[in-house]
Amino acid sequence: AGRRSAAAGDILLELTDGILEAVSPSGEQFGIDRTIECVAQHRDASAREIVEAVWQAVQKHCGRVPQSDDVTLVVLKLTSEG
């Protein structure tokens, strides 16, 4: 894989498939598109707030459907110094 430059404001997500495969009452997975959309909507928030927003979106999507997979989400947000 090649190298990529990073800039202030860039966001890196590390997540398990438990987020992507979380299912709604109708059986629809949360998926990568919803994950990216949620992060984009909260891009000006802190990394912690982005994690919380994604987790809340997953919970809302799932409703009362029990999930059986682990869920891990790490958000790294590059900031500038001074």
GROMACS .gro file of C-alpha atoms in nm:
model
   82
    1ALA     CA    1   0.000   0.000   0.000
    2GLY     CA    2   0.116   0.350  -0.074
    3ARG     CA    3   0.165   0.632   0.168
    4ARG     CA    4  -0.090   0.903   0.218
    5SER     CA    5  -0.048   1.249   0.357
    6ALA     CA    6  -0.258   1.354   0.651
    7ALA     CA    7  -0.379   1.701   0.735
    8ALA     CA    8  -0.544   1.871   1.029
    9GLY     CA    9  -0.907   1.766   1.048
   10ASP     CA   10  -0.855   1.425   0.888
   11ILE     CA   11  -1.041   1.144   1.062
   12LEU     CA   12  -0.936   0.779   1.078
   13LEU     CA   13  -1.186   0.511   1.180
   14GLU     CA   14  -1.099   0.166   1.306
   15LEU     CA   15  -1.405  -0.050   1.365
   16THR     CA   16  -1.523  -0.406   1.393
   17ASP     CA   17  -1.787  -0.557   1.171
   18GLY     CA   18  -2.029  -0.553   1.465
   19ILE     CA   19  -2.107  -0.193   1.375
   20LEU     CA   20  -2.145  -0.252   1.004
   21GLU     CA   21  -2.350  -0.570   1.049
   22ALA     CA   22  -2.579  -0.440   1.326
   23VAL     CA   23  -2.932  -0.514   1.204
   24SER     CA   24  -3.256  -0.319   1.224
   25PRO     CA   25  -3.593  -0.476   1.305
   26SER     CA   26  -3.645  -0.517   0.928
   27GLY     CA   27  -3.311  -0.703   0.895
   28GLU     CA   28  -3.120  -0.420   0.726
   29GLN     CA   29  -2.754  -0.382   0.823
   30PHE     CA   30  -2.624  -0.049   0.953
   31GLY     CA   31  -2.349  -0.063   0.688
   32ILE     CA   32  -2.054   0.146   0.580
   33ASP     CA   33  -2.262   0.417   0.410
   34ARG     CA   34  -2.451   0.503   0.731
   35THR     CA   35  -2.125   0.494   0.925
   36ILE     CA   36  -1.955   0.737   0.686
   37GLU     CA   37  -2.262   0.962   0.674
   38CYS     CA   38  -2.275   0.981   1.053
   39VAL     CA   39  -1.904   1.063   1.079
   40ALA     CA   40  -1.938   1.328   0.807
   41GLN     CA   41  -2.231   1.489   0.990
   42HIS     CA   42  -2.018   1.513   1.305
   43ARG     CA   43  -1.680   1.590   1.145
   44ASP     CA   44  -1.645   1.913   1.344
   45ALA     CA   45  -1.698   1.731   1.675
   46SER     CA   46  -1.426   1.577   1.890
   47ALA     CA   47  -1.319   1.217   1.834
   48ARG     CA   48  -1.506   1.115   2.150
   49GLU     CA   49  -1.823   1.289   2.029
   50ILE     CA   50  -1.796   1.113   1.691
   51VAL     CA   51  -1.774   0.774   1.867
   52GLU     CA   52  -2.081   0.862   2.074
   53ALA     CA   53  -2.274   0.981   1.767
   54VAL     CA   54  -2.201   0.663   1.571
   55TRP     CA   55  -2.292   0.445   1.870
   56GLN     CA   56  -2.621   0.633   1.918
   57ALA     CA   57  -2.699   0.597   1.546
   58VAL     CA   58  -2.631   0.222   1.563
   59GLN     CA   59  -2.855   0.184   1.868
   60LYS     CA   60  -3.133   0.383   1.702
   61HIS     CA   61  -3.099   0.173   1.386
   62CYS     CA   62  -3.120  -0.153   1.582
   63GLY     CA   63  -3.412  -0.059   1.803
   64ARG     CA   64  -3.481  -0.351   2.034
   65VAL     CA   65  -3.318  -0.614   1.812
   66PRO     CA   66  -3.053  -0.795   2.020
   67GLN     CA   67  -2.708  -0.789   1.862
   68SER     CA   68  -2.469  -1.081   1.902
   69ASP     CA   69  -2.143  -0.942   1.765
   70ASP     CA   70  -1.880  -0.735   1.942
   71VAL     CA   71  -1.875  -0.364   1.868
   72THR     CA   72  -1.555  -0.163   1.869
   73LEU     CA   73  -1.500   0.183   1.725
   74VAL     CA   74  -1.185   0.393   1.751
   75VAL     CA   75  -1.177   0.744   1.604
   76LEU     CA   76  -0.851   0.931   1.554
   77LYS     CA   77  -0.882   1.293   1.455
   78LEU     CA   78  -0.573   1.482   1.348
   79THR     CA   79  -0.545   1.827   1.498
   80SER     CA   80  -0.302   2.107   1.431
   81GLU     CA   81  -0.064   2.248   1.687
   82GLY     CA   82  -0.106   2.614   1.751
   0.00000   0.00000   0.00000
